[in-house]
């Protein structure tokens, strides 16, 4: 096997533990933003680790700049809480396209109906800045340009995440970690099994 015949090196690494947090959120997309915000508001010390240099993931740098329904398709709202808070935040500076944002600043805000669905289209650059300000105002620390490259576990419990960035390699002691990487990276590093949604995409 060619893989077995490749030359290898043996590493003996001592990694400095540079901080401790109650919660480390790995991935700064919408799910990671929501998890970090929720944890911080419950009094936890929170570190959000993002591999790129902008928050929001597909919702900002991925240019998927549309929030689709908070409603059931018939105008009845079914999503609330942080989900609604972030949609309102995306409309803070007005909305892109044919929207003026007035629906979200009225006494009874609701989404703009476009044909048979509701939709909000926003500016991704403003939204990325606003989400950072929201997290920082709630005490969340953010590391940009940082990749989680491993974890340490003890007795089947994750105790540290190992990160690399321009400052080098270091470890963060954590009481809990949220895997919002999109690819279950933290689960993989921890050797934990994951399941694929067997139904795949549904209509």
mmCIF file of C-alpha atoms in Angstrom:
data_model
loop_
_atom_site.group_PDB
_atom_site.id
_atom_site.type_symbol
_atom_site.label_atom_id
_atom_site.label_comp_id
_atom_site.label_asym_id
_atom_site.label_seq_id
_atom_site.Cartn_x
_atom_site.Cartn_y
_atom_site.Cartn_z
ATOM 1 C CA UNK A 1 0.000 0.000 0.000
ATOM 2 C CA UNK A 2 1.442 3.370 -1.048
ATOM 3 C CA UNK A 3 0.177 5.049 2.110
ATOM 4 C CA UNK A 4 2.079 2.598 4.317
ATOM 5 C CA UNK A 5 5.266 3.102 2.289
ATOM 6 C CA UNK A 6 5.314 6.878 2.723
ATOM 7 C CA UNK A 7 7.947 8.330 5.002
ATOM 8 C CA UNK A 8 6.649 9.455 8.388
ATOM 9 C CA UNK A 9 7.906 11.420 11.364
ATOM 10 C CA UNK A 10 7.247 10.864 15.048
ATOM 11 C CA UNK A 11 6.321 13.982 17.005
ATOM 12 C CA UNK A 12 6.617 14.542 20.737
ATOM 13 C CA UNK A 13 4.754 17.790 21.354
ATOM 14 C CA UNK A 14 4.168 19.703 24.558
ATOM 15 C CA UNK A 15 1.353 22.176 23.942
ATOM 16 C CA UNK A 16 0.902 25.167 26.226
ATOM 17 C CA UNK A 17 -2.535 25.643 27.801
ATOM 18 C CA UNK A 18 -3.188 29.345 27.380
ATOM 19 C CA UNK A 19 -6.713 29.789 28.743
ATOM 20 C CA UNK A 20 -9.772 28.182 30.291
ATOM 21 C CA UNK A 21 -13.378 28.742 29.207
ATOM 22 C CA UNK A 22 -16.664 27.293 30.320
ATOM 23 C CA UNK A 23 -17.682 26.837 26.688
ATOM 24 C CA UNK A 24 -15.696 26.757 23.450
ATOM 25 C CA UNK A 25 -17.797 27.153 20.317
ATOM 26 C CA UNK A 26 -15.977 25.824 17.253
ATOM 27 C CA UNK A 27 -17.275 27.493 14.100
ATOM 28 C CA UNK A 28 -18.624 31.008 13.661
ATOM 29 C CA UNK A 29 -21.541 30.477 11.306
ATOM 30 C CA UNK A 30 -25.123 31.206 12.304
ATOM 31 C CA UNK A 31 -25.267 28.075 14.487
ATOM 32 C CA UNK A 32 -22.019 28.994 16.239
ATOM 33 C CA UNK A 33 -23.104 32.598 16.745
ATOM 34 C CA UNK A 34 -26.385 31.410 18.256
ATOM 35 C CA UNK A 35 -24.690 28.870 20.551
ATOM 36 C CA UNK A 36 -22.098 31.373 21.776
ATOM 37 C CA UNK A 37 -24.738 34.022 22.419
ATOM 38 C CA UNK A 38 -27.002 31.601 24.299
ATOM 39 C CA UNK A 39 -24.148 30.314 26.494
ATOM 40 C CA UNK A 40 -22.858 33.797 27.297
ATOM 41 C CA UNK A 41 -26.309 34.984 28.292
ATOM 42 C CA UNK A 42 -26.510 32.109 30.765
ATOM 43 C CA UNK A 43 -23.373 33.396 32.457
ATOM 44 C CA UNK A 44 -20.757 31.142 30.852
ATOM 45 C CA UNK A 45 -17.332 32.346 29.772
ATOM 46 C CA UNK A 46 -17.317 31.687 26.031
ATOM 47 C CA UNK A 47 -14.661 31.464 23.333
ATOM 48 C CA UNK A 48 -15.718 31.309 19.695
ATOM 49 C CA UNK A 49 -13.095 29.885 17.318
ATOM 50 C CA UNK A 50 -13.481 30.748 13.627
ATOM 51 C CA UNK A 51 -11.162 29.495 10.904
ATOM 52 C CA UNK A 52 -11.814 32.451 8.582
ATOM 53 C CA UNK A 53 -11.731 36.176 9.321
ATOM 54 C CA UNK A 54 -15.443 36.897 9.253
ATOM 55 C CA UNK A 55 -18.430 35.647 11.214
ATOM 56 C CA UNK A 56 -21.552 34.236 9.599
ATOM 57 C CA UNK A 57 -20.213 31.403 7.431
ATOM 58 C CA UNK A 58 -22.450 30.783 4.446
ATOM 59 C CA UNK A 59 -24.713 33.621 5.576
ATOM 60 C CA UNK A 60 -21.966 36.212 4.999
ATOM 61 C CA UNK A 61 -18.772 35.093 3.260
ATOM 62 C CA UNK A 62 -20.762 32.380 1.468
ATOM 63 C CA UNK A 63 -23.108 35.086 0.136
ATOM 64 C CA UNK A 64 -26.241 33.095 0.958
ATOM 65 C CA UNK A 65 -27.779 36.370 2.043
ATOM 66 C CA UNK A 66 -31.412 35.380 2.391
ATOM 67 C CA UNK A 67 -33.315 34.403 5.484
ATOM 68 C CA UNK A 68 -36.155 32.139 4.465
ATOM 69 C CA UNK A 69 -39.376 31.747 6.415
ATOM 70 C CA UNK A 70 -39.851 32.219 10.103
ATOM 71 C CA UNK A 71 -43.412 31.260 9.279
ATOM 72 C CA UNK A 72 -45.253 28.071 8.387
ATOM 73 C CA UNK A 73 -45.789 29.266 4.820
ATOM 74 C CA UNK A 74 -49.151 30.758 5.712
ATOM 75 C CA UNK A 75 -47.877 33.781 7.600
ATOM 76 C CA UNK A 76 -47.942 32.258 11.090
ATOM 77 C CA UNK A 77 -44.610 32.724 12.884
ATOM 78 C CA UNK A 78 -43.045 29.485 14.146
ATOM 79 C CA UNK A 79 -39.427 30.522 14.901
ATOM 80 C CA UNK A 80 -38.618 32.905 17.720
ATOM 81 C CA UNK A 81 -35.783 33.688 20.147
ATOM 82 C CA UNK A 82 -32.259 34.129 18.810
ATOM 83 C CA UNK A 83 -33.413 33.129 15.323
ATOM 84 C CA UNK A 84 -35.727 36.127 15.168
ATOM 85 C CA UNK A 85 -33.164 38.340 16.897
ATOM 86 C CA UNK A 86 -30.591 37.631 14.178
ATOM 87 C CA UNK A 87 -33.087 38.281 11.397
ATOM 88 C CA UNK A 88 -33.932 41.623 12.983
ATOM 89 C CA UNK A 89 -30.197 42.318 13.239
ATOM 90 C CA UNK A 90 -29.717 41.572 9.540
ATOM 91 C CA UNK A 91 -32.346 44.239 8.797
ATOM 92 C CA UNK A 92 -30.777 46.824 11.101
ATOM 93 C CA UNK A 93 -29.400 48.926 8.229
ATOM 94 C CA UNK A 94 -32.248 48.235 5.837
ATOM 95 C CA UNK A 95 -32.591 45.354 3.427
ATOM 96 C CA UNK A 96 -31.106 44.671 0.014
ATOM 97 C CA UNK A 97 -33.032 44.198 -3.191
ATOM 98 C CA UNK A 98 -36.640 45.350 -3.306
ATOM 99 C CA UNK A 99 -37.011 45.627 0.475
ATOM 100 C CA UNK A 100 -37.007 48.778 2.581
ATOM 101 C CA UNK A 101 -36.961 46.942 5.910
ATOM 102 C CA UNK A 102 -40.113 48.617 7.220
ATOM 103 C CA UNK A 103 -41.760 45.247 7.932
ATOM 104 C CA UNK A 104 -39.091 44.517 10.539
ATOM 105 C CA UNK A 105 -39.254 47.896 12.248
ATOM 106 C CA UNK A 106 -43.021 48.165 12.604
ATOM 107 C CA UNK A 107 -44.987 47.486 15.781
ATOM 108 C CA UNK A 108 -45.937 44.047 14.454
ATOM 109 C CA UNK A 109 -43.001 43.006 12.269
ATOM 110 C CA UNK A 110 -43.421 40.287 9.685
ATOM 111 C CA UNK A 111 -41.509 39.022 6.727
ATOM 112 C CA UNK A 112 -42.036 40.316 3.219
ATOM 113 C CA UNK A 113 -44.168 37.961 1.164
ATOM 114 C CA UNK A 114 -42.571 37.118 -2.168
ATOM 115 C CA UNK A 115 -44.965 35.066 -4.276
ATOM 116 C CA UNK A 116 -45.727 32.125 -1.952
ATOM 117 C CA UNK A 117 -42.979 32.517 0.621
ATOM 118 C CA UNK A 118 -41.562 35.078 2.994
ATOM 119 C CA UNK A 119 -38.026 36.278 2.565
ATOM 120 C CA UNK A 120 -35.473 38.712 3.980
ATOM 121 C CA UNK A 121 -32.409 39.696 1.937
ATOM 122 C CA UNK A 122 -29.635 41.600 3.715
ATOM 123 C CA UNK A 123 -26.154 43.067 3.318
ATOM 124 C CA UNK A 124 -23.638 40.378 4.422
ATOM 125 C CA UNK A 125 -20.861 42.818 5.333
ATOM 126 C CA UNK A 126 -22.994 44.851 7.714
ATOM 127 C CA UNK A 127 -24.410 41.659 9.171
ATOM 128 C CA UNK A 128 -20.948 40.211 9.891
ATOM 129 C CA UNK A 129 -19.914 43.374 11.713
ATOM 130 C CA UNK A 130 -23.184 43.524 13.658
ATOM 131 C CA UNK A 131 -22.947 39.886 14.783
ATOM 132 C CA UNK A 132 -19.411 40.495 16.047
ATOM 133 C CA UNK A 133 -20.569 43.550 17.987
ATOM 134 C CA UNK A 134 -23.484 41.559 19.414
ATOM 135 C CA UNK A 135 -21.221 38.748 20.619
ATOM 136 C CA UNK A 136 -18.579 41.079 22.038
ATOM 137 C CA UNK A 137 -21.209 43.110 23.878
ATOM 138 C CA UNK A 138 -22.308 39.855 25.530
ATOM 139 C CA UNK A 139 -18.764 39.033 26.608
ATOM 140 C CA UNK A 140 -17.868 36.422 23.985
ATOM 141 C CA UNK A 141 -14.172 36.244 23.049
ATOM 142 C CA UNK A 142 -13.466 35.542 19.370
ATOM 143 C CA UNK A 143 -10.404 34.034 17.723
ATOM 144 C CA UNK A 144 -10.303 34.594 13.971
ATOM 145 C CA UNK A 145 -7.941 32.791 11.606
ATOM 146 C CA UNK A 146 -7.808 29.905 14.052
ATOM 147 C CA UNK A 147 -8.191 26.221 13.263
ATOM 148 C CA UNK A 148 -9.108 23.543 15.779
ATOM 149 C CA UNK A 149 -6.591 20.826 14.932
ATOM 150 C CA UNK A 150 -7.196 18.358 17.742
ATOM 151 C CA UNK A 151 -8.698 17.699 21.149
ATOM 152 C CA UNK A 152 -7.717 16.076 24.418
ATOM 153 C CA UNK A 153 -10.099 13.736 26.202
ATOM 154 C CA UNK A 154 -10.029 12.104 29.608
ATOM 155 C CA UNK A 155 -12.404 9.285 30.571
ATOM 156 C CA UNK A 156 -14.410 9.885 27.384
ATOM 157 C CA UNK A 157 -14.832 13.568 28.276
ATOM 158 C CA UNK A 158 -13.429 16.375 26.153
ATOM 159 C CA UNK A 159 -11.194 18.553 28.333
ATOM 160 C CA UNK A 160 -9.181 20.660 25.864
ATOM 161 C CA UNK A 161 -9.319 21.866 22.298
ATOM 162 C CA UNK A 162 -6.027 22.288 20.474
ATOM 163 C CA UNK A 163 -5.780 25.244 18.134
ATOM 164 C CA UNK A 164 -3.330 26.657 15.622
ATOM 165 C CA UNK A 165 -3.094 30.181 14.283
ATOM 166 C CA UNK A 166 -0.442 32.772 13.508
ATOM 167 C CA UNK A 167 0.616 32.694 17.164
ATOM 168 C CA UNK A 168 1.388 28.993 16.871
ATOM 169 C CA UNK A 169 -0.064 25.905 18.498
ATOM 170 C CA UNK A 170 -1.820 26.070 21.878
ATOM 171 C CA UNK A 171 -4.527 24.442 23.942
ATOM 172 C CA UNK A 172 -7.690 25.773 25.570
ATOM 173 C CA UNK A 173 -9.092 24.031 28.648
ATOM 174 C CA UNK A 174 -12.880 23.777 28.367
ATOM 175 C CA UNK A 175 -15.786 22.500 30.416
ATOM 176 C CA UNK A 176 -17.861 22.029 27.270
ATOM 177 C CA UNK A 177 -17.446 22.392 23.524
ATOM 178 C CA UNK A 178 -20.019 23.048 20.824
ATOM 179 C CA UNK A 179 -19.246 21.574 17.408
ATOM 180 C CA UNK A 180 -20.572 24.118 14.901
ATOM 181 C CA UNK A 181 -17.900 23.383 12.296
ATOM 182 C CA UNK A 182 -20.383 22.062 9.742
ATOM 183 C CA UNK A 183 -18.323 18.902 9.207
ATOM 184 C CA UNK A 184 -18.378 17.473 12.753
ATOM 185 C CA UNK A 185 -14.646 18.135 13.076
ATOM 186 C CA UNK A 186 -14.660 18.123 16.881
ATOM 187 C CA UNK A 187 -16.518 14.830 16.991
ATOM 188 C CA UNK A 188 -13.994 13.359 14.554
ATOM 189 C CA UNK A 189 -11.001 14.545 16.570
ATOM 190 C CA UNK A 190 -12.590 13.064 19.699
ATOM 191 C CA UNK A 191 -13.161 9.733 17.963
ATOM 192 C CA UNK A 192 -16.909 9.974 18.471
ATOM 193 C CA UNK A 193 -19.308 8.412 15.996
ATOM 194 C CA UNK A 194 -21.761 10.546 14.075
ATOM 195 C CA UNK A 195 -24.819 9.664 12.035
ATOM 196 C CA UNK A 196 -25.893 10.911 8.627
ATOM 197 C CA UNK A 197 -29.517 11.955 8.339
ATOM 198 C CA UNK A 198 -30.830 8.966 6.433
ATOM 199 C CA UNK A 199 -33.792 10.759 4.873
ATOM 200 C CA UNK A 200 -31.375 13.264 3.288
ATOM 201 C CA UNK A 201 -33.048 16.428 1.987
ATOM 202 C CA UNK A 202 -36.811 16.432 2.279
ATOM 203 C CA UNK A 203 -39.364 18.573 0.490
#
